[in-house]
PDB file of C-alpha atoms in Angstrom:
ATOM      1  CA  UNK A1495       0.000   0.000   0.000  1.00 91.00           C
ATOM      2  CA  UNK A1496       1.217   3.462  -0.922  1.00 93.00           C
ATOM      3  CA  UNK A1497       0.618   6.578   1.135  1.00 97.00           C
ATOM      4  CA  UNK A1498       0.907  10.138  -0.161  1.00 98.00           C
ATOM      5  CA  UNK A1499       0.136  13.448   1.516  1.00 99.00           C
ATOM      6  CA  UNK A1500      -0.148  16.928   0.063  1.00 98.00           C
ATOM      7  CA  UNK A1501      -1.355  20.327   1.254  1.00 98.00           C
ATOM      8  CA  UNK A1502      -3.516  22.800  -0.606  1.00 98.00           C
ATOM      9  CA  UNK A1503      -3.337  26.452   0.468  1.00 98.00           C
ATOM     10  CA  UNK A1504      -6.450  28.524  -0.118  1.00 98.00           C
ATOM     11  CA  UNK A1505      -7.124  32.252   0.092  1.00 98.00           C
ATOM     12  CA  UNK A1506     -10.767  33.216   0.535  1.00 98.00           C
ATOM     13  CA  UNK A1507     -12.311  36.536  -0.398  1.00 98.00           C
ATOM     14  CA  UNK A1508     -15.758  36.422   1.269  1.00 97.00           C
ATOM     15  CA  UNK A1509     -17.175  35.734   4.710  1.00 96.00           C
ATOM     16  CA  UNK A1510     -18.823  32.506   3.497  1.00 98.00           C
ATOM     17  CA  UNK A1511     -17.515  31.086   0.249  1.00 98.00           C
ATOM     18  CA  UNK A1512     -17.487  27.809  -1.702  1.00 99.00           C
ATOM     19  CA  UNK A1513     -14.111  27.301  -3.413  1.00 99.00           C
ATOM     20  CA  UNK A1514     -13.828  24.443  -5.921  1.00 99.00           C
ATOM     21  CA  UNK A1515     -10.670  22.424  -5.203  1.00 99.00           C
ATOM     22  CA  UNK A1516     -11.473  19.395  -7.400  1.00 99.00           C
ATOM     23  CA  UNK A1517      -8.682  20.088  -9.924  1.00 99.00           C
ATOM     24  CA  UNK A1518      -6.120  20.573  -7.157  1.00 99.00           C
ATOM     25  CA  UNK A1519      -7.132  17.280  -5.516  1.00 99.00           C
ATOM     26  CA  UNK A1520      -6.923  15.560  -8.924  1.00 99.00           C
ATOM     27  CA  UNK A1521      -3.418  16.983  -9.319  1.00 99.00           C
ATOM     28  CA  UNK A1522      -2.400  15.488  -5.957  1.00 99.00           C
ATOM     29  CA  UNK A1523      -3.884  12.142  -7.014  1.00 99.00           C
ATOM     30  CA  UNK A1524      -1.862  12.156 -10.252  1.00 98.00           C
ATOM     31  CA  UNK A1525       1.331  12.983  -8.334  1.00 98.00           C
ATOM     32  CA  UNK A1526       0.652  10.158  -5.863  1.00 98.00           C
ATOM     33  CA  UNK A1527       0.650   7.447  -8.521  1.00 98.00           C
ATOM     34  CA  UNK A1528      -2.193   5.655  -6.703  1.00 98.00           C
ATOM     35  CA  UNK A1529      -4.460   3.712  -9.075  1.00 98.00           C
ATOM     36  CA  UNK A1530      -6.896   2.100  -6.630  1.00 98.00           C
ATOM     37  CA  UNK A1531      -7.608   3.358  -3.136  1.00 99.00           C
ATOM     38  CA  UNK A1532      -8.986   6.342  -1.274  1.00 99.00           C
ATOM     39  CA  UNK A1533      -8.534  10.104  -1.222  1.00 99.00           C
ATOM     40  CA  UNK A1534      -9.221  11.837   2.093  1.00 99.00           C
ATOM     41  CA  UNK A1535      -9.519  15.630   2.036  1.00 99.00           C
ATOM     42  CA  UNK A1536      -9.367  17.296   5.468  1.00 99.00           C
ATOM     43  CA  UNK A1537      -9.732  20.895   6.649  1.00 98.00           C
ATOM     44  CA  UNK A1538      -7.833  21.496   9.872  1.00 95.00           C
ATOM     45  CA  UNK A1539      -9.752  24.693  10.612  1.00 97.00           C
ATOM     46  CA  UNK A1540     -12.728  24.931  12.967  1.00 95.00           C
ATOM     47  CA  UNK A1541     -14.463  27.541  10.813  1.00 97.00           C
ATOM     48  CA  UNK A1542     -13.978  25.904   7.419  1.00 98.00           C
ATOM     49  CA  UNK A1543     -14.982  22.582   5.955  1.00 98.00           C
ATOM     50  CA  UNK A1544     -14.709  20.282   2.978  1.00 98.00           C
ATOM     51  CA  UNK A1545     -17.893  19.259   1.156  1.00 98.00           C
ATOM     52  CA  UNK A1546     -18.890  17.455  -2.006  1.00 98.00           C
ATOM     53  CA  UNK A1547     -21.746  19.136  -3.823  1.00 98.00           C
ATOM     54  CA  UNK A1548     -22.841  20.436  -7.197  1.00 98.00           C
ATOM     55  CA  UNK A1549     -20.827  23.268  -8.738  1.00 97.00           C
ATOM     56  CA  UNK A1550     -23.723  25.666  -9.223  1.00 98.00           C
ATOM     57  CA  UNK A1551     -23.423  29.289  -8.099  1.00 98.00           C
ATOM     58  CA  UNK A1552     -27.160  29.648  -7.446  1.00 98.00           C
ATOM     59  CA  UNK A1553     -27.167  26.514  -5.296  1.00 98.00           C
ATOM     60  CA  UNK A1554     -24.163  27.847  -3.382  1.00 98.00           C
ATOM     61  CA  UNK A1555     -26.035  31.106  -2.773  1.00 98.00           C
ATOM     62  CA  UNK A1556     -29.010  29.088  -1.486  1.00 98.00           C
ATOM     63  CA  UNK A1557     -26.753  27.101   0.852  1.00 98.00           C
ATOM     64  CA  UNK A1558     -25.073  30.263   2.149  1.00 98.00           C
ATOM     65  CA  UNK A1559     -28.475  31.858   2.791  1.00 98.00           C
ATOM     66  CA  UNK A1560     -29.625  28.697   4.580  1.00 97.00           C
ATOM     67  CA  UNK A1561     -26.588  28.744   6.883  1.00 97.00           C
ATOM     68  CA  UNK A1562     -27.076  32.433   7.656  1.00 97.00           C
ATOM     69  CA  UNK A1563     -30.773  31.871   8.420  1.00 97.00           C
ATOM     70  CA  UNK A1564     -30.095  28.748  10.493  1.00 97.00           C
ATOM     71  CA  UNK A1565     -27.498  30.528  12.625  1.00 95.00           C
ATOM     72  CA  UNK A1566     -28.631  34.127  13.122  1.00 94.00           C
ATOM     73  CA  UNK A1567     -26.471  36.980  14.322  1.00 89.00           C
ATOM     74  CA  UNK A1568     -26.674  37.077  18.115  1.00 88.00           C
ATOM     75  CA  UNK A1569     -24.706  37.789  21.285  1.00 89.00           C
ATOM     76  CA  UNK A1570     -22.729  34.548  21.545  1.00 87.00           C
ATOM     77  CA  UNK A1571     -20.596  33.894  24.643  1.00 89.00           C
ATOM     78  CA  UNK A1572     -17.584  32.829  22.587  1.00 85.00           C
ATOM     79  CA  UNK A1573     -17.374  36.336  21.143  1.00 79.00           C
ATOM     80  CA  UNK A1574     -16.709  37.782  24.614  1.00 82.00           C
ATOM     81  CA  UNK A1575     -13.214  36.305  24.889  1.00 78.00           C
ATOM     82  CA  UNK A1576     -11.670  36.369  21.432  1.00 68.00           C
ATOM     83  CA  UNK A1577      -7.892  36.404  21.219  1.00 72.00           C
ATOM     84  CA  UNK A1578      -7.724  38.161  17.848  1.00 74.00           C
ATOM     85  CA  UNK A1579     -10.908  40.287  18.155  1.00 74.00           C
ATOM     86  CA  UNK A1580     -12.586  38.029  15.600  1.00 80.00           C
ATOM     87  CA  UNK A1581     -16.254  37.627  16.542  1.00 87.00           C
ATOM     88  CA  UNK A1582     -16.774  34.230  14.963  1.00 91.00           C
ATOM     89  CA  UNK A1583     -18.934  32.129  17.304  1.00 93.00           C
ATOM     90  CA  UNK A1584     -21.639  32.164  14.644  1.00 93.00           C
ATOM     91  CA  UNK A1585     -19.215  30.621  12.150  1.00 95.00           C
ATOM     92  CA  UNK A1586     -18.191  27.920  14.637  1.00 94.00           C
ATOM     93  CA  UNK A1587     -21.861  27.032  15.061  1.00 95.00           C
ATOM     94  CA  UNK A1588     -22.353  26.955  11.276  1.00 96.00           C
ATOM     95  CA  UNK A1589     -19.489  24.477  11.055  1.00 95.00           C
ATOM     96  CA  UNK A1590     -21.599  21.970  13.019  1.00 94.00           C
ATOM     97  CA  UNK A1591     -23.654  21.538   9.819  1.00 93.00           C
ATOM     98  CA  UNK A1592     -20.524  20.743   7.801  1.00 94.00           C
ATOM     99  CA  UNK A1593     -17.838  18.047   7.629  1.00 94.00           C
ATOM    100  CA  UNK A1594     -14.162  18.551   8.319  1.00 97.00           C
ATOM    101  CA  UNK A1595     -13.346  15.856   5.746  1.00 98.00           C
ATOM    102  CA  UNK A1596     -14.576  13.876   2.771  1.00 99.00           C
ATOM    103  CA  UNK A1597     -13.422  10.460   1.527  1.00 99.00           C
ATOM    104  CA  UNK A1598     -13.573   9.535  -2.159  1.00 99.00           C
ATOM    105  CA  UNK A1599     -12.834   6.124  -3.701  1.00 99.00           C
ATOM    106  CA  UNK A1600     -10.225   5.887  -6.466  1.00 99.00           C
ATOM    107  CA  UNK A1601     -10.347   3.390  -9.335  1.00 98.00           C
ATOM    108  CA  UNK A1602      -7.948   3.235 -12.282  1.00 98.00           C
ATOM    109  CA  UNK A1603      -6.276   6.444 -11.096  1.00 98.00           C
ATOM    110  CA  UNK A1604      -9.500   8.477 -11.103  1.00 98.00           C
ATOM    111  CA  UNK A1605     -11.690   9.689  -8.262  1.00 99.00           C
ATOM    112  CA  UNK A1606     -15.149   8.161  -8.436  1.00 99.00           C
ATOM    113  CA  UNK A1607     -17.296  11.289  -8.340  1.00 98.00           C
ATOM    114  CA  UNK A1608     -20.806  11.622  -9.719  1.00 98.00           C
ATOM    115  CA  UNK A1609     -21.538  13.691 -12.817  1.00 97.00           C
ATOM    116  CA  UNK A1610     -22.494  16.754 -10.798  1.00 98.00           C
ATOM    117  CA  UNK A1611     -20.103  16.338  -7.878  1.00 99.00           C
ATOM    118  CA  UNK A1612     -17.212  18.684  -7.148  1.00 99.00           C
ATOM    119  CA  UNK A1613     -15.035  19.032  -4.051  1.00 99.00           C
ATOM    120  CA  UNK A1614     -15.296  22.338  -2.215  1.00 99.00           C
ATOM    121  CA  UNK A1615     -13.421  24.069   0.530  1.00 99.00           C
ATOM    122  CA  UNK A1616     -16.146  25.958   2.381  1.00 99.00           C
ATOM    123  CA  UNK A1617     -14.931  29.118   4.088  1.00 98.00           C
ATOM    124  CA  UNK A1618     -17.165  30.146   6.978  1.00 98.00           C
ATOM    125  CA  UNK A1619     -15.023  32.898   8.526  1.00 96.00           C
ATOM    126  CA  UNK A1620     -13.431  34.832   5.708  1.00 96.00           C
ATOM    127  CA  UNK A1621     -11.835  36.487   4.128  1.00 97.00           C
ATOM    128  CA  UNK A1622      -8.697  34.601   5.134  1.00 96.00           C
ATOM    129  CA  UNK A1623      -5.267  33.938   3.686  1.00 95.00           C
ATOM    130  CA  UNK A1624      -3.460  30.616   3.553  1.00 95.00           C
ATOM    131  CA  UNK A1625      -6.157  28.272   4.792  1.00 98.00           C
ATOM    132  CA  UNK A1626      -4.901  24.705   4.633  1.00 98.00           C
ATOM    133  CA  UNK A1627      -6.483  21.533   3.313  1.00 99.00           C
ATOM    134  CA  UNK A1628      -4.668  18.228   3.744  1.00 99.00           C
ATOM    135  CA  UNK A1629      -5.023  15.613   1.008  1.00 99.00           C
ATOM    136  CA  UNK A1630      -4.130  12.066   2.070  1.00 99.00           C
ATOM    137  CA  UNK A1631      -4.119   9.368  -0.595  1.00 99.00           C
ATOM    138  CA  UNK A1632      -3.880   5.678   0.258  1.00 99.00           C
ATOM    139  CA  UNK A1633      -3.928   2.726  -2.087  1.00 98.00           C
ATOM    140  CA  UNK A1634      -2.172   0.562  -4.611  1.00 98.00           C
ATOM    141  CA  UNK A1635      -0.017   2.082  -7.318  1.00 93.00           C
ATOM    142  CA  UNK A1636       0.312  -1.108  -9.396  1.00 74.00           C
TER     143      UNK A1636
END
């Protein structure tokens, strides 16, 4: 079994933003040489996530509006003791609806994604520079 790890650095430009990272994950898969196995994509941030969904701007706008409606602006206790003056309790709560990671099967050197599926880094507390996503690839290289 072969193991390969890569990092993707992401700069966000909005408070909540879906950033397509599918091509960058595919690039890591090609560099790994793995033909059959798994790709695990992990966000090591508490106010960002990794999701698989359709690459449709209108759908993304709907999802952003849903998150904002589900977690309204309020006086959250976490915001009383911020280290960097970032009032982001709301974003931490939004992250409860999201995953920190996604796992995708690999066959014949290709990720098995559905026709409409893309991999997204979801920024919940932007804009931010140099957010990190870890890509871990495990499998057989044949």
